[in-house]
PDB file of C-alpha atoms in Angstrom:
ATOM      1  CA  UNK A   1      25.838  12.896  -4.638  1.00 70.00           C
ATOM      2  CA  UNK A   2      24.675  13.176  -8.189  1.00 80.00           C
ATOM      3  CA  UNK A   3      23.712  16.023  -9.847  1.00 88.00           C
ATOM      4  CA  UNK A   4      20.881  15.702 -12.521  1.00 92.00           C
ATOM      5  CA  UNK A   5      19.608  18.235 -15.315  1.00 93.00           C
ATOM      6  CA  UNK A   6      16.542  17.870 -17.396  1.00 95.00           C
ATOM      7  CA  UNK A   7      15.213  19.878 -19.820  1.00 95.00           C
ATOM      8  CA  UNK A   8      12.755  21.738 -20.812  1.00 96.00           C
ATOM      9  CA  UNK A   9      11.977  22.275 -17.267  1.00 93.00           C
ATOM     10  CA  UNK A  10       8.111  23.118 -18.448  1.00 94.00           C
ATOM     11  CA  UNK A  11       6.347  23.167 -22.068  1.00 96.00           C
ATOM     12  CA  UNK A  12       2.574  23.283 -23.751  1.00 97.00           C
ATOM     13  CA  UNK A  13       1.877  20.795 -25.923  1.00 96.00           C
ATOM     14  CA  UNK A  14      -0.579  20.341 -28.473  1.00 96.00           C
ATOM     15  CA  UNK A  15      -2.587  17.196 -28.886  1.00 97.00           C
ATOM     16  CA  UNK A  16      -1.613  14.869 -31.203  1.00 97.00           C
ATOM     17  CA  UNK A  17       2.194  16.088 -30.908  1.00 97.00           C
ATOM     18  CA  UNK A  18       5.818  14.020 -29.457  1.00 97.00           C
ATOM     19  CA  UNK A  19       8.001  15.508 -26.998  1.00 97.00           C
ATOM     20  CA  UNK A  20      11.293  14.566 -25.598  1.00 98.00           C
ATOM     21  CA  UNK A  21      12.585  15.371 -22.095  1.00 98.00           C
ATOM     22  CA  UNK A  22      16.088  14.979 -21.773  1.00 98.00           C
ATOM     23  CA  UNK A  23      18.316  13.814 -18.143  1.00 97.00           C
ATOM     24  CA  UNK A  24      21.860  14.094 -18.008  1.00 97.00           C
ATOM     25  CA  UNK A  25      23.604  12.829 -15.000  1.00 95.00           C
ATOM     26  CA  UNK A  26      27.314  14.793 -13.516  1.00 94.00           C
ATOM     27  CA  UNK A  27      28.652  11.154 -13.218  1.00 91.00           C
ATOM     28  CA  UNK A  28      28.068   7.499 -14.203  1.00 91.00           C
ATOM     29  CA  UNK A  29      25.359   5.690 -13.577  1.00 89.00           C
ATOM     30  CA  UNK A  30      23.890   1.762 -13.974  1.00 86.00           C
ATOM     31  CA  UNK A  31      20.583   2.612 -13.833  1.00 86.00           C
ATOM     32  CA  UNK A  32      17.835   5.222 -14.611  1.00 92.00           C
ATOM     33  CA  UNK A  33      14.582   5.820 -13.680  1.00 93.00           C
ATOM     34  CA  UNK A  34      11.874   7.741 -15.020  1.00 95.00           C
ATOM     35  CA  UNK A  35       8.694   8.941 -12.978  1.00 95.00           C
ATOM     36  CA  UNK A  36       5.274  10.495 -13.709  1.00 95.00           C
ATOM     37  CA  UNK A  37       4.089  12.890 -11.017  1.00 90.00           C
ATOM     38  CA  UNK A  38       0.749  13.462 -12.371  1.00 88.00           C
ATOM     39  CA  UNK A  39      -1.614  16.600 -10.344  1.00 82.00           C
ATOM     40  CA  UNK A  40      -2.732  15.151  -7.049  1.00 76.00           C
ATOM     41  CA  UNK A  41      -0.631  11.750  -6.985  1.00 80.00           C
ATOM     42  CA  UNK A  42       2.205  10.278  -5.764  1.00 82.00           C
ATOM     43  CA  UNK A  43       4.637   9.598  -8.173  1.00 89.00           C
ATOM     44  CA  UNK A  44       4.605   6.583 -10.333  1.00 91.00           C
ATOM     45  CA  UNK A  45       7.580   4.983 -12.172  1.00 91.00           C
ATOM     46  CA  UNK A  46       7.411   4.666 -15.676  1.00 95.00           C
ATOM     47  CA  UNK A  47      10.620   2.687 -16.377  1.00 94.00           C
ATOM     48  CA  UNK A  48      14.092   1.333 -15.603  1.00 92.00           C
ATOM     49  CA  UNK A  49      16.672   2.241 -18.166  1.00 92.00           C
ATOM     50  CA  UNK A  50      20.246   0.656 -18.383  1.00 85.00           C
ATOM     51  CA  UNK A  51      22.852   1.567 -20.754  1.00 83.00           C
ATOM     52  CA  UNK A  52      22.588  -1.037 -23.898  1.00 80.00           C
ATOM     53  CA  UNK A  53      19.389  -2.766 -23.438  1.00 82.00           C
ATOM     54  CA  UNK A  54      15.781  -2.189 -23.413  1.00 87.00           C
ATOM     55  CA  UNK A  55      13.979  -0.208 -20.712  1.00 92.00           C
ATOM     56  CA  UNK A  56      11.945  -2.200 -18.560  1.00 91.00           C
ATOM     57  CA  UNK A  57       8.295  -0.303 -18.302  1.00 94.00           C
ATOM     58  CA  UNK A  58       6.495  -0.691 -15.248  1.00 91.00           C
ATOM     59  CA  UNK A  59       2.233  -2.190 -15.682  1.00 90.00           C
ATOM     60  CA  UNK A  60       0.462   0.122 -17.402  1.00 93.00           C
ATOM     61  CA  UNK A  61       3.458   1.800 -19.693  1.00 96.00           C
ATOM     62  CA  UNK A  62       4.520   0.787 -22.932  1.00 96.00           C
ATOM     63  CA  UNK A  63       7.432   1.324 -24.900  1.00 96.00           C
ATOM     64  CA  UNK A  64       5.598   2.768 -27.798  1.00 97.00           C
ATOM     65  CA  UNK A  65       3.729   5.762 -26.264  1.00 97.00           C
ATOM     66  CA  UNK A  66       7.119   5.979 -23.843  1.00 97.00           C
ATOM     67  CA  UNK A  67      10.012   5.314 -25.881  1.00 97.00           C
ATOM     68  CA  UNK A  68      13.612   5.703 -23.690  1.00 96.00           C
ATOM     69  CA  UNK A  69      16.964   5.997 -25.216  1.00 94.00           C
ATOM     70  CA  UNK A  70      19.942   5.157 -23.114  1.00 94.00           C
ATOM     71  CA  UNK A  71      23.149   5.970 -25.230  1.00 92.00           C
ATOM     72  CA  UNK A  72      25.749   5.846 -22.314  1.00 92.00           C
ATOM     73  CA  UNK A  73      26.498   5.883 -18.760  1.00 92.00           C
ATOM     74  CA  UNK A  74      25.157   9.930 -18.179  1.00 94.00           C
ATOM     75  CA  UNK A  75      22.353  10.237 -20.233  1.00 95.00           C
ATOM     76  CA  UNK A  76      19.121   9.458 -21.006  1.00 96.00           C
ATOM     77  CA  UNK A  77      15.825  10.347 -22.740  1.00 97.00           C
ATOM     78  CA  UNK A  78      11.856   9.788 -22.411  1.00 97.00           C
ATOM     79  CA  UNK A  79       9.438  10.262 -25.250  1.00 98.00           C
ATOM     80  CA  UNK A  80       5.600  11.159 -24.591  1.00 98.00           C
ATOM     81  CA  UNK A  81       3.965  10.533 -28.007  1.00 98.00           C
ATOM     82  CA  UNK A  82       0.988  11.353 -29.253  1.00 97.00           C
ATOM     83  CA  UNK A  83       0.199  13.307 -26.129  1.00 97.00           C
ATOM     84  CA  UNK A  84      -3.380  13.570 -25.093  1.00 97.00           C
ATOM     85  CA  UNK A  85      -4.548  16.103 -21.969  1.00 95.00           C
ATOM     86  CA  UNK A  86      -4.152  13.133 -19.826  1.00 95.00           C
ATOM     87  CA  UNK A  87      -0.716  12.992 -20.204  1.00 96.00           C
ATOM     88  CA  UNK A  88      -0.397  16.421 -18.416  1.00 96.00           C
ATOM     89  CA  UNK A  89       2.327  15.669 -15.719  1.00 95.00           C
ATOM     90  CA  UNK A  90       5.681  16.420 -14.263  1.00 93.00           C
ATOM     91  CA  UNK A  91       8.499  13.661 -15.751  1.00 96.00           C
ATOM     92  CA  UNK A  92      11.222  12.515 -13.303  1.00 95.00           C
ATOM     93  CA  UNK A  93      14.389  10.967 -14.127  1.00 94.00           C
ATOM     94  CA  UNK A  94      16.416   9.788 -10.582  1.00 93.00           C
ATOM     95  CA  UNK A  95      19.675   7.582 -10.405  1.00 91.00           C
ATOM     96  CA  UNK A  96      20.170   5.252  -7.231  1.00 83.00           C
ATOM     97  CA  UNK A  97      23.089   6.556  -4.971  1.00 72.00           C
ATOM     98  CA  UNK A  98      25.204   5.657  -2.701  1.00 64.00           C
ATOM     99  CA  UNK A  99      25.803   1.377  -1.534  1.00 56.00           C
ATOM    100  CA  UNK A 100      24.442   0.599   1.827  1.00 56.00           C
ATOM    101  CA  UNK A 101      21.378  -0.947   0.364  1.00 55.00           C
ATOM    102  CA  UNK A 102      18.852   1.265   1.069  1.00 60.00           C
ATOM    103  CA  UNK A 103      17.899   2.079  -2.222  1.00 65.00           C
ATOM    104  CA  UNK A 104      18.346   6.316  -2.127  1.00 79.00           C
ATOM    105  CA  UNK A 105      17.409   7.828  -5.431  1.00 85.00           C
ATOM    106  CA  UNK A 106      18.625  11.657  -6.628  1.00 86.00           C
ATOM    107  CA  UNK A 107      15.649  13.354  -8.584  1.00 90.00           C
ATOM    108  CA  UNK A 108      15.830  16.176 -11.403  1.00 90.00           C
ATOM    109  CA  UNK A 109      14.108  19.172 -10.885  1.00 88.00           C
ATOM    110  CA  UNK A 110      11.453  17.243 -13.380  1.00 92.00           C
ATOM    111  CA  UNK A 111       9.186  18.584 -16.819  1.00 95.00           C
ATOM    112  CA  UNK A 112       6.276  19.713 -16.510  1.00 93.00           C
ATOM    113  CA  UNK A 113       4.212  19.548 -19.686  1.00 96.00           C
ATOM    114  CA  UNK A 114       1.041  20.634 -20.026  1.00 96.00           C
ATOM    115  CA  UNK A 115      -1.151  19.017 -23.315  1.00 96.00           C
ATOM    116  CA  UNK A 116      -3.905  21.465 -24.953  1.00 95.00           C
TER     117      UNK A 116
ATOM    118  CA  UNK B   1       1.476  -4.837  -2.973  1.00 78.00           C
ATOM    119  CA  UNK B   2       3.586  -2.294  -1.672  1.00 84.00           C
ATOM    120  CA  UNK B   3       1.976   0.817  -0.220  1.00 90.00           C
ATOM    121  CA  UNK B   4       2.204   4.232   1.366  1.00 94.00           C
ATOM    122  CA  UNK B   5      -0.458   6.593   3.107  1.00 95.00           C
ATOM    123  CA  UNK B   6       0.652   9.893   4.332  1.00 95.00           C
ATOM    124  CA  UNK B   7      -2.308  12.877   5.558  1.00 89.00           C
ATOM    125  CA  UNK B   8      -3.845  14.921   3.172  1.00 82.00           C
ATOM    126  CA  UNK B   9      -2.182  18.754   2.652  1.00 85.00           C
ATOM    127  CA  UNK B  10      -2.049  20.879   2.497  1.00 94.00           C
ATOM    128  CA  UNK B  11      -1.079  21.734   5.929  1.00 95.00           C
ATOM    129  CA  UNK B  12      -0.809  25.407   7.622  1.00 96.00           C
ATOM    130  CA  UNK B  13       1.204  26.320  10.307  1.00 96.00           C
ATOM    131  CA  UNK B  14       2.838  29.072  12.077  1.00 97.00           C
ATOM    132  CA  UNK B  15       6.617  29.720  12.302  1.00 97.00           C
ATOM    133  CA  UNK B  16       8.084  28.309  15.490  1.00 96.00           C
ATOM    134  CA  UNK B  17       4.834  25.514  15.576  1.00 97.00           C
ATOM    135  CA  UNK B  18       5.627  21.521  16.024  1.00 97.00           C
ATOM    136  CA  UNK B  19       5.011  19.599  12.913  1.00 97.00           C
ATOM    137  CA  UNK B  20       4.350  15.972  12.238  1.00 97.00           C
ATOM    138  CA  UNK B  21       3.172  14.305   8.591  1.00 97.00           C
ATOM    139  CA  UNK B  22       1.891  10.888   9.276  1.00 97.00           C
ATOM    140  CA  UNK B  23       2.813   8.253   7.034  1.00 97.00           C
ATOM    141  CA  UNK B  24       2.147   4.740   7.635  1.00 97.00           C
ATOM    142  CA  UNK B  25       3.009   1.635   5.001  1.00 95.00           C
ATOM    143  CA  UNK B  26       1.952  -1.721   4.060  1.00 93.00           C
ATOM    144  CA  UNK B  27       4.662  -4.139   2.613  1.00 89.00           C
ATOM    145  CA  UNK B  28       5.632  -7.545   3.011  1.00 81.00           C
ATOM    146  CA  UNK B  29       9.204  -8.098   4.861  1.00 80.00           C
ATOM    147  CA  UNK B  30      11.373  -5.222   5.998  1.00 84.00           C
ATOM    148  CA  UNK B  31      10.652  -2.285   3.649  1.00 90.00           C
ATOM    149  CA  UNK B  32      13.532   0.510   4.127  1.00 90.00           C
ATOM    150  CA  UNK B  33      11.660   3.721   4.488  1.00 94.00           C
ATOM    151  CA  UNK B  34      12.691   7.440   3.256  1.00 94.00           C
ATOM    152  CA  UNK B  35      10.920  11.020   3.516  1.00 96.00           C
ATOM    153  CA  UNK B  36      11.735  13.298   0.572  1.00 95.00           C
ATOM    154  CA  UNK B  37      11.499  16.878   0.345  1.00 94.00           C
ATOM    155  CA  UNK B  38      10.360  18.668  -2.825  1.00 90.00           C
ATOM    156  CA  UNK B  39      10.910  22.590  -2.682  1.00 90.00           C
ATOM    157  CA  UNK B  40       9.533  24.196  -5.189  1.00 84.00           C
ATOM    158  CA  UNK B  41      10.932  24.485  -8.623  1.00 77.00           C
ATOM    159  CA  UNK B  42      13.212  21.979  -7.318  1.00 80.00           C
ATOM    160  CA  UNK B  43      13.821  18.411  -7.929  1.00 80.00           C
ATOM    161  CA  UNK B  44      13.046  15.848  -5.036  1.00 87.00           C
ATOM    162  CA  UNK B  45      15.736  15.576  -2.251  1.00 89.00           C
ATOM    163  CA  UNK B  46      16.235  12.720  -0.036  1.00 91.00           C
ATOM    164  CA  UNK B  47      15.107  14.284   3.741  1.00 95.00           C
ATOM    165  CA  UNK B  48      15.964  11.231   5.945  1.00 95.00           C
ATOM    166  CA  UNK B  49      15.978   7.480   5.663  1.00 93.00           C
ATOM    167  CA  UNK B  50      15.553   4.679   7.952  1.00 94.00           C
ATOM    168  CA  UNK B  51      16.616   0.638   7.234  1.00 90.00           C
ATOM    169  CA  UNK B  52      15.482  -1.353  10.159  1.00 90.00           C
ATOM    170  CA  UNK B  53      13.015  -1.084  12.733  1.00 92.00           C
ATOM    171  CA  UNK B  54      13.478   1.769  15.546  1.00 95.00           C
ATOM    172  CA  UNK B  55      15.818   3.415  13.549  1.00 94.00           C
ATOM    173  CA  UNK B  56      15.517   7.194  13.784  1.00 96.00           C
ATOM    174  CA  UNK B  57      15.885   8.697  10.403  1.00 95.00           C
ATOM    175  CA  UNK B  58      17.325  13.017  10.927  1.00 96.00           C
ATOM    176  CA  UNK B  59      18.469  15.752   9.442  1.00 95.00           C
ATOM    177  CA  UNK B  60      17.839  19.503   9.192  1.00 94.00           C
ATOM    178  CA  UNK B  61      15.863  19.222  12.147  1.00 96.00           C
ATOM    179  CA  UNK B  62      13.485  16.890  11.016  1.00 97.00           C
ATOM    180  CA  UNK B  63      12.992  13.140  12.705  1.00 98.00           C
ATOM    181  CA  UNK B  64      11.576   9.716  12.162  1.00 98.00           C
ATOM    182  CA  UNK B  65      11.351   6.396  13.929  1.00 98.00           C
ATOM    183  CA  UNK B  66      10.756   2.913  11.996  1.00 96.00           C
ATOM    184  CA  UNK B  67       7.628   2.056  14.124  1.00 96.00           C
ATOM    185  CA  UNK B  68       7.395  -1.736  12.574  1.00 93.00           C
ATOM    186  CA  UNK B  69       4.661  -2.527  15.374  1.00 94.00           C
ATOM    187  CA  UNK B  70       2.128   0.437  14.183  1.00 95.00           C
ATOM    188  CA  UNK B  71       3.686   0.518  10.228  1.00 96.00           C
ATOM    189  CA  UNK B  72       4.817   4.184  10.558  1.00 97.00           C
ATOM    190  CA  UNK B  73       7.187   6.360  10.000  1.00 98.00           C
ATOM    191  CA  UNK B  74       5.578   9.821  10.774  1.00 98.00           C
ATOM    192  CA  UNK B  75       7.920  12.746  10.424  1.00 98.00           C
ATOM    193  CA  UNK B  76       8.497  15.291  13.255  1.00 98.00           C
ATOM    194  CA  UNK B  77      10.108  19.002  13.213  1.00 98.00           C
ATOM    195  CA  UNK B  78       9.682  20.793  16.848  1.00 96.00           C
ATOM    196  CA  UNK B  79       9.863  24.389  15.496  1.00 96.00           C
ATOM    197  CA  UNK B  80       9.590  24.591  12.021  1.00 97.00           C
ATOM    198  CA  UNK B  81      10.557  27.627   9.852  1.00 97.00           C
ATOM    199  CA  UNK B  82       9.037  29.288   6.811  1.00 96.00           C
ATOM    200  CA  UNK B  83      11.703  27.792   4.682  1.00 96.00           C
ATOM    201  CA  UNK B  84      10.749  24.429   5.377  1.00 97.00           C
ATOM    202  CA  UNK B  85       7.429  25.392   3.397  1.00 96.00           C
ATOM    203  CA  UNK B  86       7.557  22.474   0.495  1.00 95.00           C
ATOM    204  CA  UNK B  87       5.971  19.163  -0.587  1.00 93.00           C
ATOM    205  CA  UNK B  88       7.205  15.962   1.530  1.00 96.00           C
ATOM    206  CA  UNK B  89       6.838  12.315   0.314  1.00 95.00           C
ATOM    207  CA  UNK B  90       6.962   9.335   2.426  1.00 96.00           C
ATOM    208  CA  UNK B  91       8.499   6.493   0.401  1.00 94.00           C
ATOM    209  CA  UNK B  92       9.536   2.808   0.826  1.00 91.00           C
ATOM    210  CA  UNK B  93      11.648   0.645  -1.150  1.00 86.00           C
ATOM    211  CA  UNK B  94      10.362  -3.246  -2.045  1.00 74.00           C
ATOM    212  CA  UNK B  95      12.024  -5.118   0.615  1.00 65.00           C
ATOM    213  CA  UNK B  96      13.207  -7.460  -2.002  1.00 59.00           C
ATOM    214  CA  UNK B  97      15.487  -4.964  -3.193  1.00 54.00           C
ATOM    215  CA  UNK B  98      16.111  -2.822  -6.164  1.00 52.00           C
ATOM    216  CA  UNK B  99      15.703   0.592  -6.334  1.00 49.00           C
ATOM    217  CA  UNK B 100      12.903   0.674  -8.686  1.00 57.00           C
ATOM    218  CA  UNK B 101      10.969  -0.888  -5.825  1.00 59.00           C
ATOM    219  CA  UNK B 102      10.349   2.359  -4.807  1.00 82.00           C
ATOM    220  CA  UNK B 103       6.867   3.053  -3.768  1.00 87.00           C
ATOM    221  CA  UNK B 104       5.757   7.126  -2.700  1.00 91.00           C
ATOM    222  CA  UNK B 105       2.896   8.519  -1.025  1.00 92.00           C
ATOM    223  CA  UNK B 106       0.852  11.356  -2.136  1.00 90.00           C
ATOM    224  CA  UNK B 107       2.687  13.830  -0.611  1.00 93.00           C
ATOM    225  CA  UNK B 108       1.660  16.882   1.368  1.00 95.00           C
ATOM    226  CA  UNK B 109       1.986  20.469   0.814  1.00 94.00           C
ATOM    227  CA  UNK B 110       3.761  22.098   3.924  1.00 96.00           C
ATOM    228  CA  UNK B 111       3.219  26.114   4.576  1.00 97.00           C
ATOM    229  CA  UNK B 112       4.987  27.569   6.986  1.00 97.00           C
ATOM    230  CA  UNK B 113       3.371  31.245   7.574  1.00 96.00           C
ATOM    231  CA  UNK B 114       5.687  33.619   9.358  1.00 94.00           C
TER     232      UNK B 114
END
């Protein structure tokens, strides 16, 4: 199975402000996915990212207040820009594993920012 | 569209108690269905899975049967222990395929007191 690391693992954020999270991935990958986990909810995804195209974002995300970056096969990033309280979540990345079909994703251990 | 109801946490039992999350789903087709596990500080983990209908998803203890007939997939632990204590998701994946057909529940908050 895959082993994913994201960082920061938490931060505060100010209003106004950009952050990046970052996922890197122990081996290759097609695909990756970013979620939003936001207080209370199930999680939602955000986008699909594949190595040398444009993410595909999910109803209700865009690319400019979520821009992704997928420079090769292990890595990926998600931008929250001009963050707003709302925004206050904890950010998934997951790669699909594994080829019988049934669609198993591996999470990170996920960032949880907080927006002042 | 696609979606998942599992019972509201968080839920309190004793060490050694039975445990079952209910979880039931509404999807066209043949959804494949998955409980995760979220411990915390950690990132989610794939509990048990389940493709086709009366399949019994295990591991670690834990079960679940693909009820197609009542839309469930309820998740079942006969003694549980105070490590299981952790957040589980119910999930299903758009039976047309693709893995960001994904679709979770809520979740609920397990705590196991000893």
């Amino acid at each position: 199975s895959a082993v994913i690391s994201q960082k920061p693992s938490r931060d505060i954020c100010q209003r106004g402000t950009s952050l990046t999270i970052q996922c890197q991935v122990d081996s290759q990958v097609t695909m990756m996915f970013w979620y939003r986990q936001q207080p209370g909810q199930s999680l939602t995804l955000i986008a699909t990212a594949n190595q040398g195209s444009e993410a595909t974002y999910e109803s209700g995300f865009v690319i400019d207040k979520f821009p992704i970056s997928r420079p090769n096969l292990t890595f990926s990033t998600l931008t929250v820009s001009n963050m707003s309280p709302e925004d206050s979540s904890i950010y998934l990345c997951s790669v699909e594993i594994g080829t019988s079909g049934a669609n198993v994703l591996t999470f990170g251990a996920g960032s949880r920012l907080t927006v002042l | 569209g696609n979606s998942v109801t599992q019972m509201e946490g968080p839920v309190t039992l004793s060490e050694e108690a039975f445990l079952t999350i209910n979880c039931t789903y509404t999807a066209t087709g043949y959804p494949s269905l998955f409980w995760y596990v979220q411990y915390p500080g950690e990132g989610l983990q794939l509990l048990l899975k389940a493709t086709k209908a009366d399949d019994k998803g295990s591991n670690k203890g834990f079960e679940a049967t693909y009820r197609k007939e009542t839309t469930s997939f309820h998740l079942e632990k006969g003694s549980v222990q105070v490590s299981d204590s952790a957040v589980y998701f119910c999930a299903l994946s758009d039976p047309g395929g693709g893995a960001d057909g994904l679709t979770f529940g809520k979740g609920t908050h397990l705590i196991i007191q000893p």
